[in-house]
Amino acid sequence: RMIGAAFDDDERQRLNADLEAGRRRFLAAAESVPSWILIVDRALRVEFTNRPIRGLLPEDVAGAHVAALLHPETAEVFTRCCRTALLHGRVEQC
């Protein structure tokens, strides 16, 4: 017996190319912003930052808890803001 699956490889390649183009546009936009962009997960660990934080390169802070990277008073405000956004499903400027 044989079981097969038909798939459209051209469609998969097109979707991957679209995804990569979107990623490049996002990175270009993020690099041109004068302030920080921080993307954190639900545990408040850094997934992305567009520029160095306290002398650490973006690739060096990936996975670090945001509170360990910011000044204590800034970390407290940022942590509270993130938790509020997670609880209520909306982001407000902090």
PDB file of N, CA and C in Angstrom:
ATOM      1  N   ARG A   1       0.826  -1.178   0.000  1.00  0.00           N
ATOM      2  CA  ARG A   1       0.000   0.000   0.000  1.00  0.00           C
ATOM      3  C   ARG A   1       0.875   1.248   0.000  1.00  0.00           C
ATOM      4  N   MET A   2       0.351   2.265  -0.610  1.00  0.00           N
ATOM      5  CA  MET A   2       1.049   3.540  -0.628  1.00  0.00           C
ATOM      6  C   MET A   2       0.059   4.643  -0.278  1.00  0.00           C
ATOM      7  N   ILE A   3       0.521   5.535   0.504  1.00  0.00           N
ATOM      8  CA  ILE A   3      -0.282   6.712   0.823  1.00  0.00           C
ATOM      9  C   ILE A   3       0.541   7.910   0.378  1.00  0.00           C
ATOM     10  N   GLY A   4      -0.080   8.796  -0.312  1.00  0.00           N
ATOM     11  CA  GLY A   4       0.640   9.968  -0.797  1.00  0.00           C
ATOM     12  C   GLY A   4      -0.125  11.232  -0.470  1.00  0.00           C
ATOM     13  N   ALA A   5       0.569  12.284  -0.544  1.00  0.00           N
ATOM     14  CA  ALA A   5      -0.062  13.586  -0.326  1.00  0.00           C
ATOM     15  C   ALA A   5       0.379  14.497  -1.461  1.00  0.00           C
ATOM     16  N   ALA A   6      -0.570  15.160  -2.020  1.00  0.00           N
ATOM     17  CA  ALA A   6      -0.257  16.106  -3.078  1.00  0.00           C
ATOM     18  C   ALA A   6      -0.132  17.492  -2.452  1.00  0.00           C
ATOM     19  N   PHE A   7       0.887  18.191  -2.845  1.00  0.00           N
ATOM     20  CA  PHE A   7       1.024  19.556  -2.360  1.00  0.00           C
ATOM     21  C   PHE A   7       1.612  20.400  -3.476  1.00  0.00           C
ATOM     22  N   ASP A   8       1.369  21.659  -3.361  1.00  0.00           N
ATOM     23  CA  ASP A   8       1.832  22.601  -4.364  1.00  0.00           C
ATOM     24  C   ASP A   8       3.114  23.243  -3.850  1.00  0.00           C
ATOM     25  N   ASP A   9       4.249  22.758  -4.339  1.00  0.00           N
ATOM     26  CA  ASP A   9       5.530  23.266  -3.890  1.00  0.00           C
ATOM     27  C   ASP A   9       5.723  24.727  -4.304  1.00  0.00           C
ATOM     28  N   ASP A  10       5.186  25.102  -5.446  1.00  0.00           N
ATOM     29  CA  ASP A  10       5.285  26.498  -5.877  1.00  0.00           C
ATOM     30  C   ASP A  10       4.575  27.424  -4.889  1.00  0.00           C
ATOM     31  N   GLU A  11       3.430  27.002  -4.395  1.00  0.00           N
ATOM     32  CA  GLU A  11       2.682  27.810  -3.428  1.00  0.00           C
ATOM     33  C   GLU A  11       3.463  27.938  -2.120  1.00  0.00           C
ATOM     34  N   ARG A  12       4.068  26.852  -1.667  1.00  0.00           N
ATOM     35  CA  ARG A  12       4.869  26.884  -0.443  1.00  0.00           C
ATOM     36  C   ARG A  12       6.053  27.829  -0.620  1.00  0.00           C
ATOM     37  N   GLN A  13       6.715  27.761  -1.746  1.00  0.00           N
ATOM     38  CA  GLN A  13       7.857  28.640  -2.003  1.00  0.00           C
ATOM     39  C   GLN A  13       7.419  30.104  -2.061  1.00  0.00           C
ATOM     40  N   ARG A  14       6.263  30.365  -2.650  1.00  0.00           N
ATOM     41  CA  ARG A  14       5.754  31.733  -2.716  1.00  0.00           C
ATOM     42  C   ARG A  14       5.447  32.257  -1.316  1.00  0.00           C
ATOM     43  N   LEU A  15       4.816  31.422  -0.490  1.00  0.00           N
ATOM     44  CA  LEU A  15       4.508  31.831   0.883  1.00  0.00           C
ATOM     45  C   LEU A  15       5.779  32.088   1.681  1.00  0.00           C
ATOM     46  N   ASN A  16       6.784  31.249   1.512  1.00  0.00           N
ATOM     47  CA  ASN A  16       8.057  31.464   2.199  1.00  0.00           C
ATOM     48  C   ASN A  16       8.726  32.752   1.738  1.00  0.00           C
ATOM     49  N   ALA A  17       8.670  33.034   0.442  1.00  0.00           N
ATOM     50  CA  ALA A  17       9.249  34.272  -0.092  1.00  0.00           C
ATOM     51  C   ALA A  17       8.501  35.486   0.454  1.00  0.00           C
ATOM     52  N   ASP A  18       7.170  35.403   0.530  1.00  0.00           N
ATOM     53  CA  ASP A  18       6.371  36.497   1.094  1.00  0.00           C
ATOM     54  C   ASP A  18       6.713  36.723   2.568  1.00  0.00           C
ATOM     55  N   LEU A  19       6.869  35.634   3.298  1.00  0.00           N
ATOM     56  CA  LEU A  19       7.217  35.731   4.714  1.00  0.00           C
ATOM     57  C   LEU A  19       8.587  36.385   4.889  1.00  0.00           C
ATOM     58  N   GLU A  20       9.545  35.987   4.096  1.00  0.00           N
ATOM     59  CA  GLU A  20      10.891  36.562   4.173  1.00  0.00           C
ATOM     60  C   GLU A  20      10.878  38.043   3.788  1.00  0.00           C
ATOM     61  N   ALA A  21      10.119  38.401   2.780  1.00  0.00           N
ATOM     62  CA  ALA A  21      10.015  39.813   2.371  1.00  0.00           C
ATOM     63  C   ALA A  21       9.401  40.643   3.500  1.00  0.00           C
ATOM     64  N   GLY A  22       8.390  40.117   4.166  1.00  0.00           N
ATOM     65  CA  GLY A  22       7.777  40.807   5.302  1.00  0.00           C
ATOM     66  C   GLY A  22       8.757  40.967   6.454  1.00  0.00           C
ATOM     67  N   ARG A  23       9.542  39.943   6.701  1.00  0.00           N
ATOM     68  CA  ARG A  23      10.558  40.002   7.762  1.00  0.00           C
ATOM     69  C   ARG A  23      11.586  41.078   7.448  1.00  0.00           C
ATOM     70  N   ARG A  24      12.037  41.158   6.210  1.00  0.00           N
ATOM     71  CA  ARG A  24      13.016  42.180   5.811  1.00  0.00           C
ATOM     72  C   ARG A  24      12.431  43.587   5.941  1.00  0.00           C
ATOM     73  N   ARG A  25      11.154  43.759   5.574  1.00  0.00           N
ATOM     74  CA  ARG A  25      10.512  45.078   5.708  1.00  0.00           C
ATOM     75  C   ARG A  25      10.409  45.485   7.172  1.00  0.00           C
ATOM     76  N   PHE A  26      10.024  44.531   8.024  1.00  0.00           N
ATOM     77  CA  PHE A  26       9.930  44.810   9.455  1.00  0.00           C
ATOM     78  C   PHE A  26      11.292  45.216  10.017  1.00  0.00           C
ATOM     79  N   LEU A  27      12.342  44.470   9.695  1.00  0.00           N
ATOM     80  CA  LEU A  27      13.674  44.785  10.211  1.00  0.00           C
ATOM     81  C   LEU A  27      14.152  46.146   9.720  1.00  0.00           C
ATOM     82  N   ALA A  28      13.900  46.471   8.451  1.00  0.00           N
ATOM     83  CA  ALA A  28      14.303  47.779   7.918  1.00  0.00           C
ATOM     84  C   ALA A  28      13.567  48.898   8.646  1.00  0.00           C
ATOM     85  N   ALA A  29      12.281  48.714   8.886  1.00  0.00           N
ATOM     86  CA  ALA A  29      11.503  49.725   9.609  1.00  0.00           C
ATOM     87  C   ALA A  29      11.983  49.834  11.056  1.00  0.00           C
ATOM     88  N   ALA A  30      12.215  48.714  11.713  1.00  0.00           N
ATOM     89  CA  ALA A  30      12.642  48.715  13.112  1.00  0.00           C
ATOM     90  C   ALA A  30      13.993  49.388  13.282  1.00  0.00           C
ATOM     91  N   GLU A  31      14.883  49.199  12.318  1.00  0.00           N
ATOM     92  CA  GLU A  31      16.213  49.803  12.411  1.00  0.00           C
ATOM     93  C   GLU A  31      16.165  51.320  12.215  1.00  0.00           C
ATOM     94  N   SER A  32      15.124  51.823  11.565  1.00  0.00           N
ATOM     95  CA  SER A  32      15.050  53.262  11.292  1.00  0.00           C
ATOM     96  C   SER A  32      14.340  54.042  12.403  1.00  0.00           C
ATOM     97  N   VAL A  33      13.741  53.355  13.350  1.00  0.00           N
ATOM     98  CA  VAL A  33      13.025  54.007  14.449  1.00  0.00           C
ATOM     99  C   VAL A  33      14.040  54.503  15.479  1.00  0.00           C
ATOM    100  N   PRO A  34      13.928  55.757  15.930  1.00  0.00           N
ATOM    101  CA  PRO A  34      14.915  56.290  16.872  1.00  0.00           C
ATOM    102  C   PRO A  34      14.800  55.735  18.293  1.00  0.00           C
ATOM    103  N   SER A  35      13.682  55.132  18.635  1.00  0.00           N
ATOM    104  CA  SER A  35      13.529  54.576  19.979  1.00  0.00           C
ATOM    105  C   SER A  35      13.593  53.053  19.915  1.00  0.00           C
ATOM    106  N   TRP A  36      13.584  52.431  21.087  1.00  0.00           N
ATOM    107  CA  TRP A  36      13.664  50.978  21.151  1.00  0.00           C
ATOM    108  C   TRP A  36      12.334  50.333  20.805  1.00  0.00           C
ATOM    109  N   ILE A  37      12.450  49.210  20.146  1.00  0.00           N
ATOM    110  CA  ILE A  37      11.318  48.311  19.982  1.00  0.00           C
ATOM    111  C   ILE A  37      11.714  47.040  20.711  1.00  0.00           C
ATOM    112  N   LEU A  38      10.919  46.669  21.679  1.00  0.00           N
ATOM    113  CA  LEU A  38      11.148  45.429  22.423  1.00  0.00           C
ATOM    114  C   LEU A  38       9.950  44.522  22.211  1.00  0.00           C
ATOM    115  N   ILE A  39      10.213  43.325  21.783  1.00  0.00           N
ATOM    116  CA  ILE A  39       9.163  42.321  21.692  1.00  0.00           C
ATOM    117  C   ILE A  39       9.511  41.264  22.729  1.00  0.00           C
ATOM    118  N   VAL A  40       8.559  41.039  23.637  1.00  0.00           N
ATOM    119  CA  VAL A  40       8.783  40.080  24.713  1.00  0.00           C
ATOM    120  C   VAL A  40       7.696  39.011  24.676  1.00  0.00           C
ATOM    121  N   ASP A  41       8.019  37.850  25.230  1.00  0.00           N
ATOM    122  CA  ASP A  41       7.017  36.788  25.315  1.00  0.00           C
ATOM    123  C   ASP A  41       6.204  36.973  26.594  1.00  0.00           C
ATOM    124  N   ARG A  42       5.307  36.056  26.872  1.00  0.00           N
ATOM    125  CA  ARG A  42       4.431  36.172  28.049  1.00  0.00           C
ATOM    126  C   ARG A  42       5.200  36.139  29.366  1.00  0.00           C
ATOM    127  N   ALA A  43       6.398  35.556  29.351  1.00  0.00           N
ATOM    128  CA  ALA A  43       7.228  35.520  30.555  1.00  0.00           C
ATOM    129  C   ALA A  43       8.121  36.755  30.654  1.00  0.00           C
ATOM    130  N   LEU A  44       7.920  37.721  29.739  1.00  0.00           N
ATOM    131  CA  LEU A  44       8.677  38.962  29.668  1.00  0.00           C
ATOM    132  C   LEU A  44      10.154  38.736  29.348  1.00  0.00           C
ATOM    133  N   ARG A  45      10.412  37.713  28.561  1.00  0.00           N
ATOM    134  CA  ARG A  45      11.758  37.458  28.050  1.00  0.00           C
ATOM    135  C   ARG A  45      11.853  38.054  26.652  1.00  0.00           C
ATOM    136  N   VAL A  46      12.967  38.677  26.363  1.00  0.00           N
ATOM    137  CA  VAL A  46      13.151  39.391  25.101  1.00  0.00           C
ATOM    138  C   VAL A  46      13.205  38.416  23.925  1.00  0.00           C
ATOM    139  N   GLU A  47      12.356  38.678  22.946  1.00  0.00           N
ATOM    140  CA  GLU A  47      12.396  37.934  21.692  1.00  0.00           C
ATOM    141  C   GLU A  47      13.074  38.759  20.600  1.00  0.00           C
ATOM    142  N   PHE A  48      12.933  40.084  20.686  1.00  0.00           N
ATOM    143  CA  PHE A  48      13.516  40.963  19.674  1.00  0.00           C
ATOM    144  C   PHE A  48      13.717  42.343  20.260  1.00  0.00           C
ATOM    145  N   THR A  49      14.801  42.964  19.889  1.00  0.00           N
ATOM    146  CA  THR A  49      15.015  44.389  20.121  1.00  0.00           C
ATOM    147  C   THR A  49      15.735  44.946  18.901  1.00  0.00           C
ATOM    148  N   ASN A  50      15.421  46.165  18.568  1.00  0.00           N
ATOM    149  CA  ASN A  50      15.959  46.747  17.346  1.00  0.00           C
ATOM    150  C   ASN A  50      17.307  47.436  17.533  1.00  0.00           C
ATOM    151  N   ARG A  51      17.762  47.567  18.760  1.00  0.00           N
ATOM    152  CA  ARG A  51      19.049  48.223  18.989  1.00  0.00           C
ATOM    153  C   ARG A  51      19.642  47.746  20.311  1.00  0.00           C
ATOM    154  N   PRO A  52      20.920  48.010  20.540  1.00  0.00           N
ATOM    155  CA  PRO A  52      21.544  47.565  21.795  1.00  0.00           C
ATOM    156  C   PRO A  52      20.851  48.155  23.026  1.00  0.00           C
ATOM    157  N   ILE A  53      20.888  47.389  24.093  1.00  0.00           N
ATOM    158  CA  ILE A  53      20.348  47.820  25.384  1.00  0.00           C
ATOM    159  C   ILE A  53      21.494  47.777  26.384  1.00  0.00           C
ATOM    160  N   ARG A  54      21.777  48.934  26.966  1.00  0.00           N
ATOM    161  CA  ARG A  54      22.851  49.049  27.969  1.00  0.00           C
ATOM    162  C   ARG A  54      24.151  48.410  27.481  1.00  0.00           C
ATOM    163  N   GLY A  55      24.461  48.639  26.208  1.00  0.00           N
ATOM    164  CA  GLY A  55      25.707  48.154  25.630  1.00  0.00           C
ATOM    165  C   GLY A  55      25.679  46.721  25.140  1.00  0.00           C
ATOM    166  N   LEU A  56      24.550  46.028  25.307  1.00  0.00           N
ATOM    167  CA  LEU A  56      24.439  44.637  24.861  1.00  0.00           C
ATOM    168  C   LEU A  56      23.756  44.589  23.501  1.00  0.00           C
ATOM    169  N   LEU A  57      24.331  43.831  22.584  1.00  0.00           N
ATOM    170  CA  LEU A  57      23.762  43.689  21.251  1.00  0.00           C
ATOM    171  C   LEU A  57      22.442  42.936  21.296  1.00  0.00           C
ATOM    172  N   PRO A  58      21.552  43.197  20.334  1.00  0.00           N
ATOM    173  CA  PRO A  58      20.252  42.506  20.314  1.00  0.00           C
ATOM    174  C   PRO A  58      20.359  40.984  20.420  1.00  0.00           C
ATOM    175  N   GLU A  59      21.331  40.396  19.712  1.00  0.00           N
ATOM    176  CA  GLU A  59      21.452  38.930  19.771  1.00  0.00           C
ATOM    177  C   GLU A  59      21.918  38.447  21.148  1.00  0.00           C
ATOM    178  N   ASP A  60      22.552  39.337  21.921  1.00  0.00           N
ATOM    179  CA  ASP A  60      23.013  38.960  23.253  1.00  0.00           C
ATOM    180  C   ASP A  60      21.924  39.059  24.318  1.00  0.00           C
ATOM    181  N   VAL A  61      20.868  39.806  24.039  1.00  0.00           N
ATOM    182  CA  VAL A  61      19.798  39.950  25.032  1.00  0.00           C
ATOM    183  C   VAL A  61      18.618  39.020  24.761  1.00  0.00           C
ATOM    184  N   ALA A  62      18.624  38.348  23.633  1.00  0.00           N
ATOM    185  CA  ALA A  62      17.525  37.426  23.323  1.00  0.00           C
ATOM    186  C   ALA A  62      17.415  36.370  24.417  1.00  0.00           C
ATOM    187  N   GLY A  63      16.220  36.241  24.959  1.00  0.00           N
ATOM    188  CA  GLY A  63      15.964  35.260  26.015  1.00  0.00           C
ATOM    189  C   GLY A  63      16.121  35.810  27.423  1.00  0.00           C
ATOM    190  N   ALA A  64      16.713  36.986  27.559  1.00  0.00           N
ATOM    191  CA  ALA A  64      16.893  37.581  28.887  1.00  0.00           C
ATOM    192  C   ALA A  64      15.583  38.190  29.369  1.00  0.00           C
ATOM    193  N   HIS A  65      15.363  38.162  30.660  1.00  0.00           N
ATOM    194  CA  HIS A  65      14.184  38.805  31.235  1.00  0.00           C
ATOM    195  C   HIS A  65      14.387  40.311  31.147  1.00  0.00           C
ATOM    196  N   VAL A  66      13.349  41.004  30.737  1.00  0.00           N
ATOM    197  CA  VAL A  66      13.456  42.436  30.513  1.00  0.00           C
ATOM    198  C   VAL A  66      13.876  43.194  31.771  1.00  0.00           C
ATOM    199  N   ALA A  67      13.468  42.738  32.934  1.00  0.00           N
ATOM    200  CA  ALA A  67      13.816  43.427  34.184  1.00  0.00           C
ATOM    201  C   ALA A  67      15.324  43.396  34.429  1.00  0.00           C
ATOM    202  N   ALA A  68      16.025  42.408  33.898  1.00  0.00           N
ATOM    203  CA  ALA A  68      17.473  42.318  34.081  1.00  0.00           C
ATOM    204  C   ALA A  68      18.226  43.285  33.169  1.00  0.00           C
ATOM    205  N   LEU A  69      17.539  43.846  32.183  1.00  0.00           N
ATOM    206  CA  LEU A  69      18.204  44.694  31.191  1.00  0.00           C
ATOM    207  C   LEU A  69      17.975  46.181  31.398  1.00  0.00           C
ATOM    208  N   LEU A  70      16.914  46.522  32.088  1.00  0.00           N
ATOM    209  CA  LEU A  70      16.541  47.920  32.239  1.00  0.00           C
ATOM    210  C   LEU A  70      16.905  48.424  33.629  1.00  0.00           C
ATOM    211  N   HIS A  71      16.980  49.734  33.770  1.00  0.00           N
ATOM    212  CA  HIS A  71      17.182  50.321  35.093  1.00  0.00           C
ATOM    213  C   HIS A  71      15.984  49.929  35.960  1.00  0.00           C
ATOM    214  N   PRO A  72      16.179  49.723  37.249  1.00  0.00           N
ATOM    215  CA  PRO A  72      15.106  49.204  38.115  1.00  0.00           C
ATOM    216  C   PRO A  72      13.775  49.946  38.005  1.00  0.00           C
ATOM    217  N   GLU A  73      13.789  51.275  38.022  1.00  0.00           N
ATOM    218  CA  GLU A  73      12.506  51.993  37.951  1.00  0.00           C
ATOM    219  C   GLU A  73      11.857  51.839  36.582  1.00  0.00           C
ATOM    220  N   THR A  74      12.651  51.824  35.533  1.00  0.00           N
ATOM    221  CA  THR A  74      12.124  51.608  34.185  1.00  0.00           C
ATOM    222  C   THR A  74      11.582  50.188  34.054  1.00  0.00           C
ATOM    223  N   ALA A  75      12.314  49.226  34.602  1.00  0.00           N
ATOM    224  CA  ALA A  75      11.891  47.830  34.536  1.00  0.00           C
ATOM    225  C   ALA A  75      10.557  47.628  35.238  1.00  0.00           C
ATOM    226  N   GLU A  76      10.368  48.305  36.372  1.00  0.00           N
ATOM    227  CA  GLU A  76       9.106  48.172  37.115  1.00  0.00           C
ATOM    228  C   GLU A  76       7.935  48.701  36.294  1.00  0.00           C
ATOM    229  N   VAL A  77       8.102  49.870  35.701  1.00  0.00           N
ATOM    230  CA  VAL A  77       7.039  50.459  34.882  1.00  0.00           C
ATOM    231  C   VAL A  77       6.770  49.584  33.656  1.00  0.00           C
ATOM    232  N   PHE A  78       7.825  49.150  32.986  1.00  0.00           N
ATOM    233  CA  PHE A  78       7.671  48.335  31.785  1.00  0.00           C
ATOM    234  C   PHE A  78       6.996  47.004  32.106  1.00  0.00           C
ATOM    235  N   THR A  79       7.409  46.373  33.198  1.00  0.00           N
ATOM    236  CA  THR A  79       6.819  45.097  33.608  1.00  0.00           C
ATOM    237  C   THR A  79       5.334  45.268  33.909  1.00  0.00           C
ATOM    238  N   ARG A  80       4.988  46.312  34.635  1.00  0.00           N
ATOM    239  CA  ARG A  80       3.582  46.572  34.955  1.00  0.00           C
ATOM    240  C   ARG A  80       2.773  46.819  33.682  1.00  0.00           C
ATOM    241  N   CYS A  81       3.326  47.581  32.766  1.00  0.00           N
ATOM    242  CA  CYS A  81       2.656  47.873  31.498  1.00  0.00           C
ATOM    243  C   CYS A  81       2.423  46.592  30.688  1.00  0.00           C
ATOM    244  N   CYS A  82       3.446  45.750  30.618  1.00  0.00           N
ATOM    245  CA  CYS A  82       3.316  44.488  29.876  1.00  0.00           C
ATOM    246  C   CYS A  82       2.271  43.571  30.506  1.00  0.00           C
ATOM    247  N   ARG A  83       2.300  43.461  31.807  1.00  0.00           N
ATOM    248  CA  ARG A  83       1.328  42.586  32.486  1.00  0.00           C
ATOM    249  C   ARG A  83      -0.099  43.092  32.283  1.00  0.00           C
ATOM    250  N   THR A  84      -0.280  44.406  32.318  1.00  0.00           N
ATOM    251  CA  THR A  84      -1.598  44.986  32.058  1.00  0.00           C
ATOM    252  C   THR A  84      -2.052  44.674  30.642  1.00  0.00           C
ATOM    253  N   ALA A  85      -1.150  44.811  29.694  1.00  0.00           N
ATOM    254  CA  ALA A  85      -1.483  44.512  28.293  1.00  0.00           C
ATOM    255  C   ALA A  85      -1.866  43.044  28.133  1.00  0.00           C
ATOM    256  N   LEU A  86      -1.154  42.155  28.801  1.00  0.00           N
ATOM    257  CA  LEU A  86      -1.469  40.731  28.706  1.00  0.00           C
ATOM    258  C   LEU A  86      -2.823  40.412  29.344  1.00  0.00           C
ATOM    259  N   LEU A  87      -3.113  41.055  30.465  1.00  0.00           N
ATOM    260  CA  LEU A  87      -4.376  40.807  31.168  1.00  0.00           C
ATOM    261  C   LEU A  87      -5.582  41.330  30.396  1.00  0.00           C
ATOM    262  N   HIS A  88      -5.452  42.540  29.823  1.00  0.00           N
ATOM    263  CA  HIS A  88      -6.586  43.212  29.227  1.00  0.00           C
ATOM    264  C   HIS A  88      -6.602  43.165  27.695  1.00  0.00           C
ATOM    265  N   GLY A  89      -5.530  42.637  27.104  1.00  0.00           N
ATOM    266  CA  GLY A  89      -5.494  42.484  25.657  1.00  0.00           C
ATOM    267  C   GLY A  89      -5.368  43.787  24.887  1.00  0.00           C
ATOM    268  N   ARG A  90      -4.847  44.808  25.533  1.00  0.00           N
ATOM    269  CA  ARG A  90      -4.633  46.068  24.825  1.00  0.00           C
ATOM    270  C   ARG A  90      -3.335  46.690  25.308  1.00  0.00           C
ATOM    271  N   VAL A  91      -2.732  47.438  24.425  1.00  0.00           N
ATOM    272  CA  VAL A  91      -1.462  48.079  24.750  1.00  0.00           C
ATOM    273  C   VAL A  91      -1.699  49.571  24.903  1.00  0.00           C
ATOM    274  N   GLU A  92      -1.166  50.118  25.960  1.00  0.00           N
ATOM    275  CA  GLU A  92      -1.234  51.546  26.183  1.00  0.00           C
ATOM    276  C   GLU A  92       0.193  52.062  26.311  1.00  0.00           C
ATOM    277  N   GLN A  93       0.377  53.305  25.957  1.00  0.00           N
ATOM    278  CA  GLN A  93       1.713  53.877  26.105  1.00  0.00           C
ATOM    279  C   GLN A  93       2.000  54.054  27.576  1.00  0.00           C
ATOM    280  N   CYS A  94       3.151  53.603  27.990  1.00  0.00           N
ATOM    281  CA  CYS A  94       3.537  53.668  29.405  1.00  0.00           C
ATOM    282  C   CYS A  94       4.607  54.712  29.615  1.00  0.00           C
TER     283      CYS A  94
END
